[in-house]
């Protein structure tokens, strides 16, 4: 007699597929759910969030976000995990306006973003070089929700500054936090120093050619 997996088992399998990028295997699990226990998809938050996480992380841009959004809309009571998975999905596929819109809507709905939520949205804003949005979110994080800044959050800011060409500011920020995270920041400082030297050399060569 075949025993049907419970929601915890399905969640573990779907989570493994999402982490490994195994979209097709995850789809087969989804199909089994539809065939054998469709009520889990409509009423079990553990399974719903696991499916949302799968489609948000895996697949092509148009396909994955469409599938994730369909799952997201079916969740009647969305918790922090649901919102964060969807925000992360948009962020990973460089759909930053959608990430920001969901992030603000999440707060408007009265839910508190957690560490993962803030890391996801900061990464998205930093990658796009959104200076004011990044600093605003950092302030919210500490002031309104009491979440302490970590090295991962600083990395998002440093990435943003580097993308905006503000390499001196990025290096200064790295030096300011290096006493707490020395082993990690030495490599970043070396990388930024090398990049600055390369840019300075390119600038000097352009000036020589134009003179």
CSV table of C-alpha atoms in Angstrom, one decimal:
chain,number,residue,atom,x,y,z
A,1,UNK,CA,0.0,0.0,0.0
A,2,UNK,CA,1.5,3.3,-1.1
A,3,UNK,CA,1.7,6.0,1.6
A,4,UNK,CA,1.0,9.6,0.4
A,5,UNK,CA,3.7,12.1,1.6
A,6,UNK,CA,2.5,14.7,4.1
A,7,UNK,CA,3.0,18.5,3.7
A,8,UNK,CA,6.4,18.4,5.6
A,9,UNK,CA,7.8,15.8,3.2
A,10,UNK,CA,6.6,17.7,0.2
A,11,UNK,CA,8.1,20.9,1.6
A,12,UNK,CA,11.5,19.3,2.1
A,13,UNK,CA,11.5,17.9,-1.5
A,14,UNK,CA,10.4,21.1,-3.0
A,15,UNK,CA,13.0,23.0,-1.0
A,16,UNK,CA,15.7,20.8,-2.2
A,17,UNK,CA,14.6,21.2,-5.8
A,18,UNK,CA,14.6,25.0,-5.4
A,19,UNK,CA,18.0,25.1,-3.8
A,20,UNK,CA,19.5,23.0,-6.5
A,21,UNK,CA,17.7,24.6,-9.4
A,22,UNK,CA,15.9,21.4,-10.3
A,23,UNK,CA,12.8,23.0,-11.8
A,24,UNK,CA,11.6,20.0,-13.8
A,25,UNK,CA,11.8,17.7,-10.8
A,26,UNK,CA,9.9,20.3,-8.8
A,27,UNK,CA,7.3,20.5,-11.5
A,28,UNK,CA,6.8,16.7,-11.2
A,29,UNK,CA,6.2,17.1,-7.5
A,30,UNK,CA,3.7,19.8,-8.2
A,31,UNK,CA,1.9,17.6,-10.7
A,32,UNK,CA,1.8,14.8,-8.1
A,33,UNK,CA,0.2,17.2,-5.6
A,34,UNK,CA,-2.4,18.3,-8.2
A,35,UNK,CA,-3.3,14.6,-8.9
A,36,UNK,CA,-3.2,13.2,-5.4
A,37,UNK,CA,-3.7,15.9,-2.8
A,38,UNK,CA,-4.9,19.1,-4.6
A,39,UNK,CA,-6.3,20.5,-1.3
A,40,UNK,CA,-2.7,21.0,0.0
A,41,UNK,CA,-2.1,23.5,-2.8
A,42,UNK,CA,-5.1,25.5,-1.9
A,43,UNK,CA,-5.1,25.3,1.9
A,44,UNK,CA,-1.7,24.2,3.3
A,45,UNK,CA,0.6,27.2,3.8
A,46,UNK,CA,3.8,25.1,4.1
A,47,UNK,CA,3.2,23.5,0.7
A,48,UNK,CA,2.1,26.9,-0.9
A,49,UNK,CA,5.2,28.7,0.3
A,50,UNK,CA,7.4,25.8,-0.9
A,51,UNK,CA,5.9,25.9,-4.4
A,52,UNK,CA,6.2,29.7,-4.4
A,53,UNK,CA,9.9,29.4,-3.4
A,54,UNK,CA,10.5,26.9,-6.2
A,55,UNK,CA,9.0,29.0,-9.0
A,56,UNK,CA,10.5,32.2,-7.7
A,57,UNK,CA,14.0,30.9,-7.7
A,58,UNK,CA,14.1,28.6,-10.8
A,59,UNK,CA,13.4,29.0,-14.5
A,60,UNK,CA,13.4,31.7,-17.0
A,61,UNK,CA,12.4,35.3,-16.1
A,62,UNK,CA,9.0,35.4,-17.7
A,63,UNK,CA,8.0,31.8,-16.8
A,64,UNK,CA,9.3,31.6,-13.3
A,65,UNK,CA,7.8,34.9,-12.1
A,66,UNK,CA,4.5,34.2,-13.8
A,67,UNK,CA,4.3,30.8,-12.0
A,68,UNK,CA,5.4,32.2,-8.7
A,69,UNK,CA,2.8,35.0,-8.9
A,70,UNK,CA,0.0,32.5,-9.7
A,71,UNK,CA,0.9,30.6,-6.5
A,72,UNK,CA,1.2,33.8,-4.6
A,73,UNK,CA,-2.3,34.9,-5.5
A,74,UNK,CA,-3.8,31.6,-4.4
A,75,UNK,CA,-2.4,32.0,-0.8
A,76,UNK,CA,-5.3,33.3,1.3
A,77,UNK,CA,-3.2,34.2,4.3
A,78,UNK,CA,0.2,35.4,3.2
A,79,UNK,CA,2.9,35.4,5.9
A,80,UNK,CA,6.4,36.9,5.9
A,81,UNK,CA,7.8,33.8,4.1
A,82,UNK,CA,5.2,34.2,1.3
A,83,UNK,CA,6.0,37.8,0.7
A,84,UNK,CA,9.8,37.4,1.0
A,85,UNK,CA,9.8,34.5,-1.5
A,86,UNK,CA,8.0,36.6,-4.0
A,87,UNK,CA,10.2,39.6,-3.4
A,88,UNK,CA,13.3,37.5,-3.7
A,89,UNK,CA,12.1,36.0,-6.9
A,90,UNK,CA,11.6,39.4,-8.5
A,91,UNK,CA,15.0,40.5,-7.1
A,92,UNK,CA,16.9,37.5,-8.5
A,93,UNK,CA,15.4,38.2,-12.0
A,94,UNK,CA,16.3,41.9,-11.8
A,95,UNK,CA,12.7,43.0,-11.6
A,96,UNK,CA,13.5,45.6,-9.0
A,97,UNK,CA,10.4,47.9,-9.4
A,98,UNK,CA,8.2,44.8,-8.7
A,99,UNK,CA,10.3,43.9,-5.7
A,100,UNK,CA,10.0,47.4,-4.2
A,101,UNK,CA,6.3,47.5,-4.9
A,102,UNK,CA,5.7,44.2,-3.1
A,103,UNK,CA,8.0,45.2,-0.3
A,104,UNK,CA,6.0,48.4,0.3
A,105,UNK,CA,2.7,46.5,0.0
A,106,UNK,CA,4.0,44.0,2.6
A,107,UNK,CA,4.6,46.8,5.1
A,108,UNK,CA,1.3,48.4,4.2
A,109,UNK,CA,-0.4,45.1,5.0
A,110,UNK,CA,1.1,45.2,8.5
A,111,UNK,CA,3.7,42.5,8.2
A,112,UNK,CA,7.2,42.9,9.5
A,113,UNK,CA,10.0,42.2,7.1
A,114,UNK,CA,12.7,39.9,8.5
A,115,UNK,CA,16.5,39.6,7.9
A,116,UNK,CA,16.0,37.7,4.6
A,117,UNK,CA,13.4,40.2,3.3
A,118,UNK,CA,15.8,43.1,3.9
A,119,UNK,CA,18.8,41.3,2.4
A,120,UNK,CA,16.8,40.5,-0.7
A,121,UNK,CA,15.5,44.0,-1.3
A,122,UNK,CA,18.8,45.6,-0.4
A,123,UNK,CA,20.6,43.3,-2.9
A,124,UNK,CA,18.0,44.3,-5.6
A,125,UNK,CA,18.4,48.0,-5.0
A,126,UNK,CA,22.2,47.8,-4.7
A,127,UNK,CA,22.5,45.9,-7.9
A,128,UNK,CA,20.5,48.6,-9.7
A,129,UNK,CA,22.4,51.4,-8.1
A,130,UNK,CA,19.4,52.9,-6.4
A,131,UNK,CA,21.2,55.1,-3.9
A,132,UNK,CA,18.3,56.8,-2.1
A,133,UNK,CA,16.2,53.7,-1.9
A,134,UNK,CA,19.0,51.6,-0.5
A,135,UNK,CA,19.8,54.2,2.3
A,136,UNK,CA,16.1,54.6,3.1
A,137,UNK,CA,15.6,50.8,3.5
A,138,UNK,CA,18.6,50.6,5.7
A,139,UNK,CA,17.1,53.3,8.0
A,140,UNK,CA,13.8,51.5,8.1
A,141,UNK,CA,15.5,48.2,8.9
A,142,UNK,CA,17.2,49.5,12.1
A,143,UNK,CA,14.9,52.3,13.2
A,144,UNK,CA,11.4,50.7,12.6
A,145,UNK,CA,12.1,46.9,12.9
A,146,UNK,CA,15.2,46.7,15.1
A,147,UNK,CA,17.2,44.5,12.7
A,148,UNK,CA,20.9,45.1,13.1
A,149,UNK,CA,23.0,45.7,10.0
A,150,UNK,CA,25.3,42.8,9.1
A,151,UNK,CA,28.2,42.4,6.7
A,152,UNK,CA,25.8,41.1,4.1
A,153,UNK,CA,23.8,44.3,4.2
A,154,UNK,CA,27.0,46.3,4.0
A,155,UNK,CA,28.0,44.3,0.9
A,156,UNK,CA,24.8,45.5,-0.8
A,157,UNK,CA,25.7,49.1,-0.1
A,158,UNK,CA,29.3,48.6,-1.2
A,159,UNK,CA,28.1,46.9,-4.4
A,160,UNK,CA,25.8,49.9,-5.1
A,161,UNK,CA,28.5,52.5,-4.5
A,162,UNK,CA,30.9,50.6,-6.8
A,163,UNK,CA,28.3,50.4,-9.5
A,164,UNK,CA,27.7,54.1,-9.2
A,165,UNK,CA,31.5,54.7,-9.6
A,166,UNK,CA,31.9,56.0,-6.0
A,167,UNK,CA,34.9,53.8,-5.3
A,168,UNK,CA,36.4,56.0,-2.7
A,169,UNK,CA,33.2,56.0,-0.7
A,170,UNK,CA,33.0,52.2,-1.0
A,171,UNK,CA,36.5,51.7,0.1
A,172,UNK,CA,36.0,54.0,3.1
A,173,UNK,CA,32.9,52.1,4.2
A,174,UNK,CA,34.9,48.8,3.9
A,175,UNK,CA,37.7,50.2,6.1
A,176,UNK,CA,35.1,51.4,8.6
A,177,UNK,CA,33.7,48.0,9.1
A,178,UNK,CA,36.9,46.0,8.7
A,179,UNK,CA,37.7,45.8,12.4
A,180,UNK,CA,34.6,43.7,12.9
A,181,UNK,CA,34.9,41.6,9.7
A,182,UNK,CA,38.6,41.7,8.9
A,183,UNK,CA,38.9,38.4,7.1
A,184,UNK,CA,36.1,39.1,4.7
A,185,UNK,CA,36.8,42.8,3.9
A,186,UNK,CA,40.5,42.5,3.1
A,187,UNK,CA,39.7,40.9,-0.2
A,188,UNK,CA,37.0,43.6,-1.0
A,189,UNK,CA,39.5,46.4,-0.2
A,190,UNK,CA,42.1,44.8,-2.5
A,191,UNK,CA,39.5,44.4,-5.3
A,192,UNK,CA,38.4,48.0,-5.0
A,193,UNK,CA,41.9,49.3,-4.9
A,194,UNK,CA,42.8,47.4,-8.0
A,195,UNK,CA,39.7,48.6,-9.8
A,196,UNK,CA,40.4,52.2,-8.9
A,197,UNK,CA,44.0,51.9,-10.2
A,198,UNK,CA,42.7,50.4,-13.4
A,199,UNK,CA,40.2,53.2,-13.9
A,200,UNK,CA,42.8,55.9,-13.1
A,201,UNK,CA,45.2,54.4,-15.7
A,202,UNK,CA,42.4,54.3,-18.3
A,203,UNK,CA,41.6,58.0,-17.5
A,204,UNK,CA,45.2,59.0,-17.8
A,205,UNK,CA,45.5,57.2,-21.2
A,206,UNK,CA,42.4,58.9,-22.5
A,207,UNK,CA,43.8,62.3,-21.4
A,208,UNK,CA,47.1,61.6,-23.2
A,209,UNK,CA,45.3,60.5,-26.4
A,210,UNK,CA,43.1,63.7,-26.4
A,211,UNK,CA,46.0,66.1,-25.7
